[in-house]
Tab-separated table of C-alpha atoms in Angstrom:
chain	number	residue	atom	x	y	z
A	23	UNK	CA	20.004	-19.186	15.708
A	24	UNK	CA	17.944	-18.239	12.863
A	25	UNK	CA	17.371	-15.017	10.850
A	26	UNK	CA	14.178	-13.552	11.163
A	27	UNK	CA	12.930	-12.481	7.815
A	28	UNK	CA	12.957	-8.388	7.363
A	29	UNK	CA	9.515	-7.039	7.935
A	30	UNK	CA	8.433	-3.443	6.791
A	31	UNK	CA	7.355	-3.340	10.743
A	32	UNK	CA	11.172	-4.154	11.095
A	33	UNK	CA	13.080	-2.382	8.509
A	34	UNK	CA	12.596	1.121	6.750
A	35	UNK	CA	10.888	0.623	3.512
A	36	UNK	CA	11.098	4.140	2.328
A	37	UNK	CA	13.213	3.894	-0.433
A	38	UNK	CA	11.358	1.126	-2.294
A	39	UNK	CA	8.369	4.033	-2.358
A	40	UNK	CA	10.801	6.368	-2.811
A	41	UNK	CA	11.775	4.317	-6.008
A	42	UNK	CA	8.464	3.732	-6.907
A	43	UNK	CA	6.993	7.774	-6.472
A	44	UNK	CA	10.112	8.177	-9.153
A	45	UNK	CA	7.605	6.418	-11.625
A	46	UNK	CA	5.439	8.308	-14.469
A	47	UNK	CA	2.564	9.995	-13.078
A	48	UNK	CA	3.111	8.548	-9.538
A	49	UNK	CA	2.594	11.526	-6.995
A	50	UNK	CA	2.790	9.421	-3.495
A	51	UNK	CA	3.062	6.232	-1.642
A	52	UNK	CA	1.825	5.079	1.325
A	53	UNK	CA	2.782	2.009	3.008
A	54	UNK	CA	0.849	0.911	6.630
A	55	UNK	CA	-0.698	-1.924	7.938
A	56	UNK	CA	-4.010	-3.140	7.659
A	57	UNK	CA	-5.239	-1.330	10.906
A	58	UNK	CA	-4.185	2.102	9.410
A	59	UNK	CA	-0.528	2.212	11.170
A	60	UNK	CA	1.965	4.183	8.797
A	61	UNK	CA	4.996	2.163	8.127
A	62	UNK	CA	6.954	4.318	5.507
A	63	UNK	CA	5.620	6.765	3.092
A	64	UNK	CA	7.330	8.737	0.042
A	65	UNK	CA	9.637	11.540	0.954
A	66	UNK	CA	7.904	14.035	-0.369
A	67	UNK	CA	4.430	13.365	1.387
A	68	UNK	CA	3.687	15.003	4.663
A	69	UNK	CA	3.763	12.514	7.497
A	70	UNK	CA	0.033	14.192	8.832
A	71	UNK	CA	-1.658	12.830	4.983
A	72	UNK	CA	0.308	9.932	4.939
A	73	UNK	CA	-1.640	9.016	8.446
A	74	UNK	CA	-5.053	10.215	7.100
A	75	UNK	CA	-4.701	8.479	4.195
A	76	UNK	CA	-3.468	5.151	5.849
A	77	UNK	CA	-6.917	5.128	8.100
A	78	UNK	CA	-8.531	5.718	5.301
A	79	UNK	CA	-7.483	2.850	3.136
A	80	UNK	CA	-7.447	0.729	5.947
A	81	UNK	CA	-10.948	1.334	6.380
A	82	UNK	CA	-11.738	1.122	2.719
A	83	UNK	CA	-9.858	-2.084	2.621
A	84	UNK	CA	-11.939	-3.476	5.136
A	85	UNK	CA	-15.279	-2.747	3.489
A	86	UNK	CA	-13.768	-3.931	0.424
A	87	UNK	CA	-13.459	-7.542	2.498
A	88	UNK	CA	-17.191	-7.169	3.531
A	89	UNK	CA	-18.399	-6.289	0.044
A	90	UNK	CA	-15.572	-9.223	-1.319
A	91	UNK	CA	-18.402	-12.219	0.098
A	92	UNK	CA	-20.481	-10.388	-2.623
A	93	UNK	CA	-18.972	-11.766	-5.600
A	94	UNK	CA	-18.271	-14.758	-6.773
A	95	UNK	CA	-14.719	-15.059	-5.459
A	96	UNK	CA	-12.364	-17.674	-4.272
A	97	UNK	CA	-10.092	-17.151	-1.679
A	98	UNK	CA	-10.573	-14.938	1.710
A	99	UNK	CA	-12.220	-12.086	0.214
A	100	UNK	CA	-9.024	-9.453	0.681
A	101	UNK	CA	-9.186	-7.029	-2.003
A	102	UNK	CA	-5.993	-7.008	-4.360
A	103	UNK	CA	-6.603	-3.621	-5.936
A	104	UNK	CA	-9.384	-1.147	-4.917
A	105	UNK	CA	-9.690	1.887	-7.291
A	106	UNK	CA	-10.852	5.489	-6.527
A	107	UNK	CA	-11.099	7.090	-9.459
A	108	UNK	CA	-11.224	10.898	-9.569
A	109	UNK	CA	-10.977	14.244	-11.592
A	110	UNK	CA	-7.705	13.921	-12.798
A	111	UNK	CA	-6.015	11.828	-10.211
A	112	UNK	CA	-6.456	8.194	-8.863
A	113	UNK	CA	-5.373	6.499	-5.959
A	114	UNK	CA	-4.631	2.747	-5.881
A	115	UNK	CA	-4.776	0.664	-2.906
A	116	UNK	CA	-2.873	-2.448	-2.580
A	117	UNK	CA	-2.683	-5.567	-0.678
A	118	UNK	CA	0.998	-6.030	-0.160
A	119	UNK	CA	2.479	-8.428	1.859
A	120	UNK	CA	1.296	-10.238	5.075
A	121	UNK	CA	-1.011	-7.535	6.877
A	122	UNK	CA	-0.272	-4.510	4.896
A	123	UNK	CA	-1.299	-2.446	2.440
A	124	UNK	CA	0.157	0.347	-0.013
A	125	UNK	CA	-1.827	3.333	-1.536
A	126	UNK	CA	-0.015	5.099	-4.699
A	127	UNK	CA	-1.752	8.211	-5.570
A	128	UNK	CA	-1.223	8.939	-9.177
A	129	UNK	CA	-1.564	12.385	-11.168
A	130	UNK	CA	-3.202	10.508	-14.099
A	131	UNK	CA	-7.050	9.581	-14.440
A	132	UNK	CA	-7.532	5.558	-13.974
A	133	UNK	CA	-8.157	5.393	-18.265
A	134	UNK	CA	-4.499	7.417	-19.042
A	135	UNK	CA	-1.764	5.127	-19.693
A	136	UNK	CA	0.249	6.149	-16.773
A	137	UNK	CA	-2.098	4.518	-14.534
A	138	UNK	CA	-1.509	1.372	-16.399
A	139	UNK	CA	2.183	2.004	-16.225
A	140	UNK	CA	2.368	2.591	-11.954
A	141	UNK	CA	-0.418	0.064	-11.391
A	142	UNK	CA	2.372	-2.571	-13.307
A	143	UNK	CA	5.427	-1.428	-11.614
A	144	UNK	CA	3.382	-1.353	-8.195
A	145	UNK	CA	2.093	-4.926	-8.549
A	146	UNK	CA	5.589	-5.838	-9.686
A	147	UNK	CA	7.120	-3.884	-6.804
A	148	UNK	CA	4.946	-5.758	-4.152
A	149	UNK	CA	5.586	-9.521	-6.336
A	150	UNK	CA	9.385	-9.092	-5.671
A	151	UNK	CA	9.403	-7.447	-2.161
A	152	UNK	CA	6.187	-9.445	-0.586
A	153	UNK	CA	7.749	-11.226	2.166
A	154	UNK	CA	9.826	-8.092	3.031
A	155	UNK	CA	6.474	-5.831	2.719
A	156	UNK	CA	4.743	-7.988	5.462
A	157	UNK	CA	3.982	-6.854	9.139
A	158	UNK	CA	3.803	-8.953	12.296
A	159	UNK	CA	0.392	-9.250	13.905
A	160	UNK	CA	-0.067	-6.214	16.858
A	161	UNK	CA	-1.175	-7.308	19.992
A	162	UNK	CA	-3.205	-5.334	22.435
A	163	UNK	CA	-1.553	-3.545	24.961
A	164	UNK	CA	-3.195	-2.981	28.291
């Protein structure tokens, strides 16, 4: 009998964001699946804004796929990084392993160099952990 891989559907995933909110100028982290489902979040997030934000990116994400056949791209058209840029703050969204997503709101504007800094060790977060950051495919209850 074969292992199944650990799945952030599977396992709890909350102290990789944990580890990552630790980072400079990182405020929160959201982890859910591409539908909006909340997987894990940081610890110090409430679970209410980790849910609203989750829907949120989900549904940014998936404009960001129908604006994706706009550009020249190869590949599927699944954003990598979307960027929302705001007074003082950012939020980065993610693609992160098989059918999810992470948002990491950061208390820096997108130009300061802490936004450089969390945008690195999120990308290099989600390189080392994407199999494990991956969610089976829900199916439709009746």
């Amino acid at each position: 009998m074969t292992e199944q891989q650990p799945t952030a559907d599977t396992h709890d995933m909350t102290w990789v964001l944990n580890r990552l909110a630790k980072s400079r100028g990182v405020a929160h982290v959201v982890l859910f699946t591409s539908d909006g489902l909340v997987l894990a979040h940081s610890e110090e997030l409430h679970r209410d804004v980790a849910e609203r934000t989750a829907a949120s990116s989900a549904s940014l994400f998936a404009l960001g796929r129908g604006v994706g056949e706009f550009a020249p791209a190869t590949g599927d058209g699944t954003p990598r990084k979307i960027i929302i840029d705001l007074d003082g703050a950012c939020v980065l969204v993610f693609a992160a392993g098989h059918n999810t997503v992470l948002a990491v709101a950061l208390g820096a504007e997108m130009t300061d160099a802490e936004a450089a800094v969390a945008s690195a060790e999120t990308i290099k977060a989600i390189k080392g952990l994407a199999p494990a950051l991956a969610a089976r495919e829900r199916t439709p209850t009746s």
